[in-house]
Amino acid sequence: MRIVVLLSAGLHPVSGAPVLPRVEAQAIRMAAGLGETFGLHAGPDAAALAEALGQGLPRIEHIRIAAGDDPVPALAARLAELAPDLILAGRRSQGGEESGLVPYALARALSITLISDVVAAALEVEGDLRLDQSLGRGALRRVVVRGPVVVTCHPDAPAPLAYAYGRARRGRVEALAVAPASLPALALAVEERPYRRRPKIVKGAPAGGSAAERLKAATGEGGSAASGRLLVEPDPEDAAREILAYLRQIGVLAPPAEPKT
C-alpha cells in the first residue's frame, strides 16, 4: 500500500516558530506499518518539514509555490500522478488560517472518498482498509474501505512517535524540479465594523406583526401589558388584589381553590 501524508506549515502558538502540527504527527504514526509512506507539502518554504522526518517519514516531497497561492491545485496534480492508495491528513493546520478544507477540496478534485476523524487504521487480509471513525463522546464507527481514500486524523488518535534525531538526519526533503500549476488564493473581502449591541426582543411582542403592533407591545399599549388596569393612588387592598390577579394571569401563582360545598 502506498501512503501519502499531507503536511502543512504549522506555527507554534506562542513563539511563532515553524512546527509540525501534533495531529499530523499522529497521522504519521497511523501510517506506520501500513505500507510505503512519504510526506507531501506545497508551500514557499520547507523549514517546517524537518520535524516530520524525525517523527518517522523517510522522505518528503516539497512542491514550491508562492506565498499566498492556493496549494490544492498543486497537491491535486501531484497526487493524481502518484495515485496513492491512502492519503492521510490532519484535521487542520496550526497557527495559520486553519480552515481544515484542504483534504475535502482534494477529495473533490480527485473524485475519491473522504473519511473524517479517524482514530485508528489497519489492513485487512483481503487488502481492504479498516478505519475506526470517531463520532464524538467516545463513540466509534468501524468503516471498511478499499483505496484510494482520503482520511483525516482525529486528535484522539494514538500519540505521535518519539522524535529520533538519527532518523531525522537519514530522512530527506526532495524539492520537485517543476511544480504543478497553482492558482492564486481567492481574496477574501473582509469588512470591519464597530461593535453594536443588538436590541433585545420584547417579550410578548406579536411575531410577524406590523411595526405599530410591535411599538404598542414595547410601550405597554399592546400584548399582555394592554390587558392590565391603570390604578392611580389605589386603596392598598385594591392594589394587592390587582397584583394577585396579574400574578395568576402570567402563571406565577396558582388560581384560587374553589370553595368546598
PDB file of C-alpha atoms in Angstrom:
ATOM      1  CA  MET A   1       0.000   0.000   0.000  1.00  0.00           C
ATOM      2  CA  ARG A   2       1.287   3.422  -0.987  1.00  0.00           C
ATOM      3  CA  ILE A   3       0.533   6.141   1.571  1.00  0.00           C
ATOM      4  CA  VAL A   4       0.966   9.916   1.337  1.00  0.00           C
ATOM      5  CA  VAL A   5       0.818  12.090   4.455  1.00  0.00           C
ATOM      6  CA  LEU A   6      -0.105  15.711   3.741  1.00  0.00           C
ATOM      7  CA  LEU A   7       1.987  18.200   5.721  1.00  0.00           C
ATOM      8  CA  SER A   8       1.241  21.841   6.444  1.00  0.00           C
ATOM      9  CA  ALA A   9       3.397  24.772   7.526  1.00  0.00           C
ATOM     10  CA  GLY A  10       2.348  24.947  11.153  1.00  0.00           C
ATOM     11  CA  LEU A  11       3.408  27.667  13.570  1.00  0.00           C
ATOM     12  CA  HIS A  12       3.912  27.425  17.319  1.00  0.00           C
ATOM     13  CA  PRO A  13       1.049  29.249  19.074  1.00  0.00           C
ATOM     14  CA  VAL A  14       3.427  31.071  21.470  1.00  0.00           C
ATOM     15  CA  SER A  15       6.775  31.560  19.719  1.00  0.00           C
ATOM     16  CA  GLY A  16       5.537  31.548  16.119  1.00  0.00           C
ATOM     17  CA  ALA A  17       8.373  29.207  15.092  1.00  0.00           C
ATOM     18  CA  PRO A  18       7.740  26.603  12.363  1.00  0.00           C
ATOM     19  CA  VAL A  19       6.437  23.396  13.923  1.00  0.00           C
ATOM     20  CA  LEU A  20       4.784  20.164  12.827  1.00  0.00           C
ATOM     21  CA  PRO A  21       1.127  20.132  13.988  1.00  0.00           C
ATOM     22  CA  ARG A  22       0.536  17.372  16.509  1.00  0.00           C
ATOM     23  CA  VAL A  23      -2.404  15.874  14.617  1.00  0.00           C
ATOM     24  CA  GLU A  24      -0.191  15.471  11.530  1.00  0.00           C
ATOM     25  CA  ALA A  25       2.436  13.716  13.652  1.00  0.00           C
ATOM     26  CA  GLN A  26      -0.360  11.410  14.813  1.00  0.00           C
ATOM     27  CA  ALA A  27      -1.233  10.764  11.161  1.00  0.00           C
ATOM     28  CA  ILE A  28       2.396   9.741  10.549  1.00  0.00           C
ATOM     29  CA  ARG A  29       2.152   7.194  13.367  1.00  0.00           C
ATOM     30  CA  MET A  30      -1.165   5.932  11.983  1.00  0.00           C
ATOM     31  CA  ALA A  31       0.538   5.292   8.636  1.00  0.00           C
ATOM     32  CA  ALA A  32       3.416   3.379  10.246  1.00  0.00           C
ATOM     33  CA  GLY A  33       3.239  -0.307   9.370  1.00  0.00           C
ATOM     34  CA  LEU A  34       0.561   0.069   6.698  1.00  0.00           C
ATOM     35  CA  GLY A  35       2.912   0.375   3.737  1.00  0.00           C
ATOM     36  CA  GLU A  36       5.338   2.657   1.925  1.00  0.00           C
ATOM     37  CA  THR A  37       4.862   6.143   3.378  1.00  0.00           C
ATOM     38  CA  PHE A  38       6.207   9.573   2.480  1.00  0.00           C
ATOM     39  CA  GLY A  39       5.140  13.181   3.038  1.00  0.00           C
ATOM     40  CA  LEU A  40       3.886  15.828   0.637  1.00  0.00           C
ATOM     41  CA  HIS A  41       3.895  19.586   1.194  1.00  0.00           C
ATOM     42  CA  ALA A  42       3.101  22.574  -1.003  1.00  0.00           C
ATOM     43  CA  GLY A  43       4.378  25.942   0.146  1.00  0.00           C
ATOM     44  CA  PRO A  44       7.109  28.543  -0.237  1.00  0.00           C
ATOM     45  CA  ASP A  45       9.416  27.069   2.431  1.00  0.00           C
ATOM     46  CA  ALA A  46      10.292  23.638   3.778  1.00  0.00           C
ATOM     47  CA  ALA A  47      11.580  24.765   7.184  1.00  0.00           C
ATOM     48  CA  ALA A  48       8.562  23.328   8.981  1.00  0.00           C
ATOM     49  CA  LEU A  49       9.038  19.870   7.449  1.00  0.00           C
ATOM     50  CA  ALA A  50      12.276  18.814   9.169  1.00  0.00           C
ATOM     51  CA  GLU A  51      10.456  17.675  12.309  1.00  0.00           C
ATOM     52  CA  ALA A  52       8.292  15.270  10.287  1.00  0.00           C
ATOM     53  CA  LEU A  53      11.428  13.354   9.266  1.00  0.00           C
ATOM     54  CA  GLY A  54      12.247  12.686  12.908  1.00  0.00           C
ATOM     55  CA  GLN A  55       8.674  11.534  13.518  1.00  0.00           C
ATOM     56  CA  GLY A  56       9.008   8.613  11.098  1.00  0.00           C
ATOM     57  CA  LEU A  57       8.804   9.800   7.475  1.00  0.00           C
ATOM     58  CA  PRO A  58      11.747   8.623   5.350  1.00  0.00           C
ATOM     59  CA  ARG A  59      11.302  11.375   2.748  1.00  0.00           C
ATOM     60  CA  ILE A  60       9.168  14.403   1.965  1.00  0.00           C
ATOM     61  CA  GLU A  61       8.307  15.893  -1.404  1.00  0.00           C
ATOM     62  CA  HIS A  62       8.192  19.680  -1.363  1.00  0.00           C
ATOM     63  CA  ILE A  63       6.226  21.487  -4.079  1.00  0.00           C
ATOM     64  CA  ARG A  64       7.409  25.080  -4.100  1.00  0.00           C
ATOM     65  CA  ILE A  65       4.613  27.593  -4.649  1.00  0.00           C
ATOM     66  CA  ALA A  66       4.427  31.315  -3.960  1.00  0.00           C
ATOM     67  CA  ALA A  67       3.242  32.538  -0.588  1.00  0.00           C
ATOM     68  CA  GLY A  68      -0.495  33.061  -0.613  1.00  0.00           C
ATOM     69  CA  ASP A  69      -1.179  30.686  -3.528  1.00  0.00           C
ATOM     70  CA  ASP A  70      -3.817  28.003  -3.203  1.00  0.00           C
ATOM     71  CA  PRO A  71      -1.997  24.689  -2.555  1.00  0.00           C
ATOM     72  CA  VAL A  72      -4.910  22.484  -3.674  1.00  0.00           C
ATOM     73  CA  PRO A  73      -4.235  22.540  -7.477  1.00  0.00           C
ATOM     74  CA  ALA A  74      -0.534  21.708  -6.953  1.00  0.00           C
ATOM     75  CA  LEU A  75      -1.284  18.925  -4.476  1.00  0.00           C
ATOM     76  CA  ALA A  76      -4.075  17.503  -6.626  1.00  0.00           C
ATOM     77  CA  ALA A  77      -1.850  17.376  -9.704  1.00  0.00           C
ATOM     78  CA  ARG A  78       0.927  15.567  -7.841  1.00  0.00           C
ATOM     79  CA  LEU A  79      -1.448  13.130  -6.134  1.00  0.00           C
ATOM     80  CA  ALA A  80      -3.108  12.325  -9.462  1.00  0.00           C
ATOM     81  CA  GLU A  81       0.348  11.461 -10.804  1.00  0.00           C
ATOM     82  CA  LEU A  82       1.297   9.339  -7.776  1.00  0.00           C
ATOM     83  CA  ALA A  83      -2.111   7.591  -7.432  1.00  0.00           C
ATOM     84  CA  PRO A  84      -1.607   6.551  -3.767  1.00  0.00           C
ATOM     85  CA  ASP A  85      -3.912   4.070  -2.026  1.00  0.00           C
ATOM     86  CA  LEU A  86      -4.258   6.204   1.109  1.00  0.00           C
ATOM     87  CA  ILE A  87      -3.936   9.968   1.658  1.00  0.00           C
ATOM     88  CA  LEU A  88      -3.618  10.931   5.321  1.00  0.00           C
ATOM     89  CA  ALA A  89      -4.047  14.461   6.624  1.00  0.00           C
ATOM     90  CA  GLY A  90      -4.577  16.260   9.879  1.00  0.00           C
ATOM     91  CA  ARG A  91      -7.849  17.800  10.902  1.00  0.00           C
ATOM     92  CA  ARG A  92      -6.440  21.292  10.360  1.00  0.00           C
ATOM     93  CA  SER A  93      -3.164  23.149  10.396  1.00  0.00           C
ATOM     94  CA  GLN A  94      -1.851  25.194  13.300  1.00  0.00           C
ATOM     95  CA  GLY A  95      -1.028  28.880  13.630  1.00  0.00           C
ATOM     96  CA  GLY A  96      -2.411  29.928  10.222  1.00  0.00           C
ATOM     97  CA  GLU A  97      -5.835  30.131   8.645  1.00  0.00           C
ATOM     98  CA  GLU A  98      -6.650  26.596   9.878  1.00  0.00           C
ATOM     99  CA  SER A  99      -9.691  26.196   7.665  1.00  0.00           C
ATOM    100  CA  GLY A 100      -9.383  22.398   7.505  1.00  0.00           C
ATOM    101  CA  LEU A 101     -10.818  22.396   3.961  1.00  0.00           C
ATOM    102  CA  VAL A 102      -7.751  21.173   2.039  1.00  0.00           C
ATOM    103  CA  PRO A 103      -8.495  17.407   2.435  1.00  0.00           C
ATOM    104  CA  TYR A 104     -12.101  17.961   1.348  1.00  0.00           C
ATOM    105  CA  ALA A 105     -11.031  20.052  -1.657  1.00  0.00           C
ATOM    106  CA  LEU A 106      -8.510  17.361  -2.661  1.00  0.00           C
ATOM    107  CA  ALA A 107     -11.082  14.581  -2.340  1.00  0.00           C
ATOM    108  CA  ARG A 108     -13.425  16.548  -4.571  1.00  0.00           C
ATOM    109  CA  ALA A 109     -10.708  17.360  -7.112  1.00  0.00           C
ATOM    110  CA  LEU A 110      -9.590  13.715  -7.268  1.00  0.00           C
ATOM    111  CA  SER A 111     -13.164  12.311  -7.074  1.00  0.00           C
ATOM    112  CA  ILE A 112     -12.316   9.906  -4.260  1.00  0.00           C
ATOM    113  CA  THR A 113     -13.917   9.085  -0.908  1.00  0.00           C
ATOM    114  CA  LEU A 114     -13.083  11.023   2.273  1.00  0.00           C
ATOM    115  CA  ILE A 115     -13.386   9.553   5.790  1.00  0.00           C
ATOM    116  CA  SER A 116     -13.051  12.147   8.547  1.00  0.00           C
ATOM    117  CA  ASP A 117     -11.990  11.950  12.220  1.00  0.00           C
ATOM    118  CA  VAL A 118     -10.278   8.546  12.127  1.00  0.00           C
ATOM    119  CA  VAL A 119      -8.541   7.361  15.304  1.00  0.00           C
ATOM    120  CA  ALA A 120      -7.109   4.020  14.089  1.00  0.00           C
ATOM    121  CA  ALA A 121      -6.354   2.250  10.820  1.00  0.00           C
ATOM    122  CA  ALA A 122      -5.391  -1.339   9.989  1.00  0.00           C
ATOM    123  CA  LEU A 123      -5.061  -3.549   6.910  1.00  0.00           C
ATOM    124  CA  GLU A 124      -7.434  -6.459   6.347  1.00  0.00           C
ATOM    125  CA  VAL A 125      -6.357  -9.792   4.868  1.00  0.00           C
ATOM    126  CA  GLU A 126      -8.124  -9.051   1.577  1.00  0.00           C
ATOM    127  CA  GLY A 127      -6.299  -5.742   1.195  1.00  0.00           C
ATOM    128  CA  ASP A 128      -9.153  -3.580   2.480  1.00  0.00           C
ATOM    129  CA  LEU A 129      -8.525  -0.789   4.954  1.00  0.00           C
ATOM    130  CA  ARG A 130     -10.281  -0.922   8.337  1.00  0.00           C
ATOM    131  CA  LEU A 131     -10.860   2.501   9.885  1.00  0.00           C
ATOM    132  CA  ASP A 132     -12.262   3.454  13.282  1.00  0.00           C
ATOM    133  CA  GLN A 133     -14.094   6.768  12.937  1.00  0.00           C
ATOM    134  CA  SER A 134     -14.806   8.939  15.970  1.00  0.00           C
ATOM    135  CA  LEU A 135     -18.438  10.013  16.365  1.00  0.00           C
ATOM    136  CA  GLY A 136     -17.864  12.111  19.470  1.00  0.00           C
ATOM    137  CA  ARG A 137     -18.313  11.353  23.189  1.00  0.00           C
ATOM    138  CA  GLY A 138     -16.299   8.158  22.903  1.00  0.00           C
ATOM    139  CA  ALA A 139     -18.479   6.520  20.236  1.00  0.00           C
ATOM    140  CA  LEU A 140     -16.711   4.828  17.300  1.00  0.00           C
ATOM    141  CA  ARG A 141     -17.866   3.550  13.931  1.00  0.00           C
ATOM    142  CA  ARG A 142     -15.905   0.908  12.048  1.00  0.00           C
ATOM    143  CA  VAL A 143     -15.588   1.515   8.311  1.00  0.00           C
ATOM    144  CA  VAL A 144     -14.037  -0.899   5.800  1.00  0.00           C
ATOM    145  CA  VAL A 145     -12.972   0.703   2.519  1.00  0.00           C
ATOM    146  CA  ARG A 146     -10.746  -0.040  -0.433  1.00  0.00           C
ATOM    147  CA  GLY A 147      -8.426   2.678  -1.709  1.00  0.00           C
ATOM    148  CA  PRO A 148      -7.914   5.240  -2.921  1.00  0.00           C
ATOM    149  CA  VAL A 149      -9.312   7.199   0.009  1.00  0.00           C
ATOM    150  CA  VAL A 150      -8.586  10.450   1.861  1.00  0.00           C
ATOM    151  CA  VAL A 151      -8.516  10.134   5.669  1.00  0.00           C
ATOM    152  CA  THR A 152      -8.294  12.925   8.233  1.00  0.00           C
ATOM    153  CA  CYS A 153      -6.811  12.090  11.621  1.00  0.00           C
ATOM    154  CA  HIS A 154      -8.687  12.866  14.855  1.00  0.00           C
ATOM    155  CA  PRO A 155      -6.845  14.326  17.892  1.00  0.00           C
ATOM    156  CA  ASP A 156      -7.908  11.247  19.908  1.00  0.00           C
ATOM    157  CA  ALA A 157      -5.679   9.022  17.740  1.00  0.00           C
ATOM    158  CA  PRO A 158      -2.595   7.449  19.381  1.00  0.00           C
ATOM    159  CA  ALA A 159       0.165   9.850  20.396  1.00  0.00           C
ATOM    160  CA  PRO A 160       2.944  10.590  17.880  1.00  0.00           C
ATOM    161  CA  LEU A 161       6.102   8.525  17.774  1.00  0.00           C
ATOM    162  CA  ALA A 162       9.067   9.784  19.770  1.00  0.00           C
ATOM    163  CA  TYR A 163      11.304  12.161  17.833  1.00  0.00           C
ATOM    164  CA  ALA A 164      14.541  10.474  16.708  1.00  0.00           C
ATOM    165  CA  TYR A 165      17.453  12.689  15.736  1.00  0.00           C
ATOM    166  CA  GLY A 166      19.194   9.952  13.744  1.00  0.00           C
ATOM    167  CA  ARG A 167      16.020   9.258  11.779  1.00  0.00           C
ATOM    168  CA  ALA A 168      15.721  12.965  11.013  1.00  0.00           C
ATOM    169  CA  ARG A 169      19.282  13.042   9.639  1.00  0.00           C
ATOM    170  CA  ARG A 170      18.695   9.997   7.443  1.00  0.00           C
ATOM    171  CA  GLY A 171      15.499  11.439   6.001  1.00  0.00           C
ATOM    172  CA  ARG A 172      15.482  13.835   3.059  1.00  0.00           C
ATOM    173  CA  VAL A 173      13.335  16.596   1.620  1.00  0.00           C
ATOM    174  CA  GLU A 174      13.052  16.402  -2.154  1.00  0.00           C
ATOM    175  CA  ALA A 175      12.154  19.598  -3.994  1.00  0.00           C
ATOM    176  CA  LEU A 176      10.274  18.960  -7.203  1.00  0.00           C
ATOM    177  CA  ALA A 177      12.026  20.384 -10.243  1.00  0.00           C
ATOM    178  CA  VAL A 178       8.802  21.514 -11.907  1.00  0.00           C
ATOM    179  CA  ALA A 179       5.919  22.441  -9.658  1.00  0.00           C
ATOM    180  CA  PRO A 180       2.425  21.776 -10.972  1.00  0.00           C
ATOM    181  CA  ALA A 181       0.393  24.801 -11.929  1.00  0.00           C
ATOM    182  CA  SER A 182      -1.130  26.601  -8.963  1.00  0.00           C
ATOM    183  CA  LEU A 183      -3.862  29.163  -8.725  1.00  0.00           C
ATOM    184  CA  PRO A 184      -3.707  32.329  -6.630  1.00  0.00           C
ATOM    185  CA  ALA A 185      -5.754  32.197  -3.474  1.00  0.00           C
ATOM    186  CA  LEU A 186      -9.088  33.963  -3.614  1.00  0.00           C
ATOM    187  CA  ALA A 187      -9.058  37.365  -1.954  1.00  0.00           C
ATOM    188  CA  LEU A 188     -11.471  37.441   0.962  1.00  0.00           C
ATOM    189  CA  ALA A 189     -13.477  40.643   1.248  1.00  0.00           C
ATOM    190  CA  VAL A 190     -13.407  41.472   4.956  1.00  0.00           C
ATOM    191  CA  GLU A 191     -15.252  44.474   6.314  1.00  0.00           C
ATOM    192  CA  GLU A 192     -14.632  45.705   9.845  1.00  0.00           C
ATOM    193  CA  ARG A 193     -17.426  47.460  11.735  1.00  0.00           C
ATOM    194  CA  PRO A 194     -17.632  48.794  15.289  1.00  0.00           C
ATOM    195  CA  TYR A 195     -19.489  46.551  17.698  1.00  0.00           C
ATOM    196  CA  ARG A 196     -23.141  47.450  18.126  1.00  0.00           C
ATOM    197  CA  ARG A 197     -25.268  45.909  20.813  1.00  0.00           C
ATOM    198  CA  ARG A 198     -28.237  44.044  19.412  1.00  0.00           C
ATOM    199  CA  PRO A 199     -31.685  45.222  20.506  1.00  0.00           C
ATOM    200  CA  LYS A 200     -33.445  42.957  22.957  1.00  0.00           C
ATOM    201  CA  ILE A 201     -36.532  41.101  21.818  1.00  0.00           C
ATOM    202  CA  VAL A 202     -39.642  42.456  23.525  1.00  0.00           C
ATOM    203  CA  LYS A 203     -41.363  39.725  25.498  1.00  0.00           C
ATOM    204  CA  GLY A 204     -44.918  39.270  24.359  1.00  0.00           C
ATOM    205  CA  ALA A 205     -44.424  41.155  21.091  1.00  0.00           C
ATOM    206  CA  PRO A 206     -46.520  39.705  18.255  1.00  0.00           C
ATOM    207  CA  ALA A 207     -44.379  37.577  15.930  1.00  0.00           C
ATOM    208  CA  GLY A 208     -44.534  38.876  12.409  1.00  0.00           C
ATOM    209  CA  GLY A 209     -46.827  41.766  13.345  1.00  0.00           C
ATOM    210  CA  SER A 210     -46.695  45.254  11.990  1.00  0.00           C
ATOM    211  CA  ALA A 211     -44.346  47.930  13.289  1.00  0.00           C
ATOM    212  CA  ALA A 212     -47.247  49.658  15.039  1.00  0.00           C
ATOM    213  CA  GLU A 213     -48.189  46.466  16.899  1.00  0.00           C
ATOM    214  CA  ARG A 214     -44.608  45.897  17.994  1.00  0.00           C
ATOM    215  CA  LEU A 215     -44.378  49.504  19.183  1.00  0.00           C
ATOM    216  CA  LYS A 216     -47.551  49.100  21.246  1.00  0.00           C
ATOM    217  CA  ALA A 217     -46.135  45.958  22.829  1.00  0.00           C
ATOM    218  CA  ALA A 218     -42.901  47.749  23.684  1.00  0.00           C
ATOM    219  CA  THR A 219     -44.652  50.764  25.239  1.00  0.00           C
ATOM    220  CA  GLY A 220     -47.208  48.721  27.145  1.00  0.00           C
ATOM    221  CA  GLU A 221     -50.123  49.580  24.884  1.00  0.00           C
ATOM    222  CA  GLY A 222     -50.397  46.133  23.350  1.00  0.00           C
ATOM    223  CA  GLY A 223     -49.770  42.458  24.092  1.00  0.00           C
ATOM    224  CA  SER A 224     -50.062  41.201  27.642  1.00  0.00           C
ATOM    225  CA  ALA A 225     -49.458  44.670  29.092  1.00  0.00           C
ATOM    226  CA  ALA A 226     -52.563  46.057  27.391  1.00  0.00           C
ATOM    227  CA  SER A 227     -54.865  43.781  29.429  1.00  0.00           C
ATOM    228  CA  GLY A 228     -53.843  45.396  32.737  1.00  0.00           C
ATOM    229  CA  ARG A 229     -55.556  48.226  34.581  1.00  0.00           C
ATOM    230  CA  LEU A 230     -54.097  51.608  35.397  1.00  0.00           C
ATOM    231  CA  LEU A 231     -54.679  52.489  39.061  1.00  0.00           C
ATOM    232  CA  VAL A 232     -53.908  55.984  40.342  1.00  0.00           C
ATOM    233  CA  GLU A 233     -53.384  56.167  44.130  1.00  0.00           C
ATOM    234  CA  PRO A 234     -55.427  52.988  44.715  1.00  0.00           C
ATOM    235  CA  ASP A 235     -56.541  51.608  48.035  1.00  0.00           C
ATOM    236  CA  PRO A 236     -53.960  49.082  49.372  1.00  0.00           C
ATOM    237  CA  GLU A 237     -56.474  46.241  49.222  1.00  0.00           C
ATOM    238  CA  ASP A 238     -57.400  47.054  45.621  1.00  0.00           C
ATOM    239  CA  ALA A 239     -53.719  47.260  44.646  1.00  0.00           C
ATOM    240  CA  ALA A 240     -52.965  43.901  46.290  1.00  0.00           C
ATOM    241  CA  ARG A 241     -55.984  42.351  44.576  1.00  0.00           C
ATOM    242  CA  GLU A 242     -54.791  43.551  41.158  1.00  0.00           C
ATOM    243  CA  ILE A 243     -51.235  42.287  41.787  1.00  0.00           C
ATOM    244  CA  LEU A 244     -52.505  38.829  42.747  1.00  0.00           C
ATOM    245  CA  ALA A 245     -54.760  38.726  39.686  1.00  0.00           C
ATOM    246  CA  TYR A 246     -51.815  39.609  37.414  1.00  0.00           C
ATOM    247  CA  LEU A 247     -49.539  37.005  39.010  1.00  0.00           C
ATOM    248  CA  ARG A 248     -52.213  34.352  38.493  1.00  0.00           C
ATOM    249  CA  GLN A 249     -52.661  35.501  34.892  1.00  0.00           C
ATOM    250  CA  ILE A 250     -48.971  35.016  33.995  1.00  0.00           C
ATOM    251  CA  GLY A 251     -48.781  31.688  35.869  1.00  0.00           C
ATOM    252  CA  VAL A 252     -46.634  32.710  38.845  1.00  0.00           C
ATOM    253  CA  LEU A 253     -49.402  31.898  41.338  1.00  0.00           C
ATOM    254  CA  ALA A 254     -51.881  29.066  41.135  1.00  0.00           C
ATOM    255  CA  PRO A 255     -55.542  30.013  40.638  1.00  0.00           C
ATOM    256  CA  PRO A 256     -57.624  30.240  43.826  1.00  0.00           C
ATOM    257  CA  ALA A 257     -59.087  26.972  45.038  1.00  0.00           C
ATOM    258  CA  GLU A 258     -62.805  26.509  44.570  1.00  0.00           C
ATOM    259  CA  PRO A 259     -64.816  26.540  47.814  1.00  0.00           C
ATOM    260  CA  LYS A 260     -65.985  23.143  49.026  1.00  0.00           C
ATOM    261  CA  THR A 261     -69.727  22.586  49.190  1.00  0.00           C
TER     262      THR A 261
END
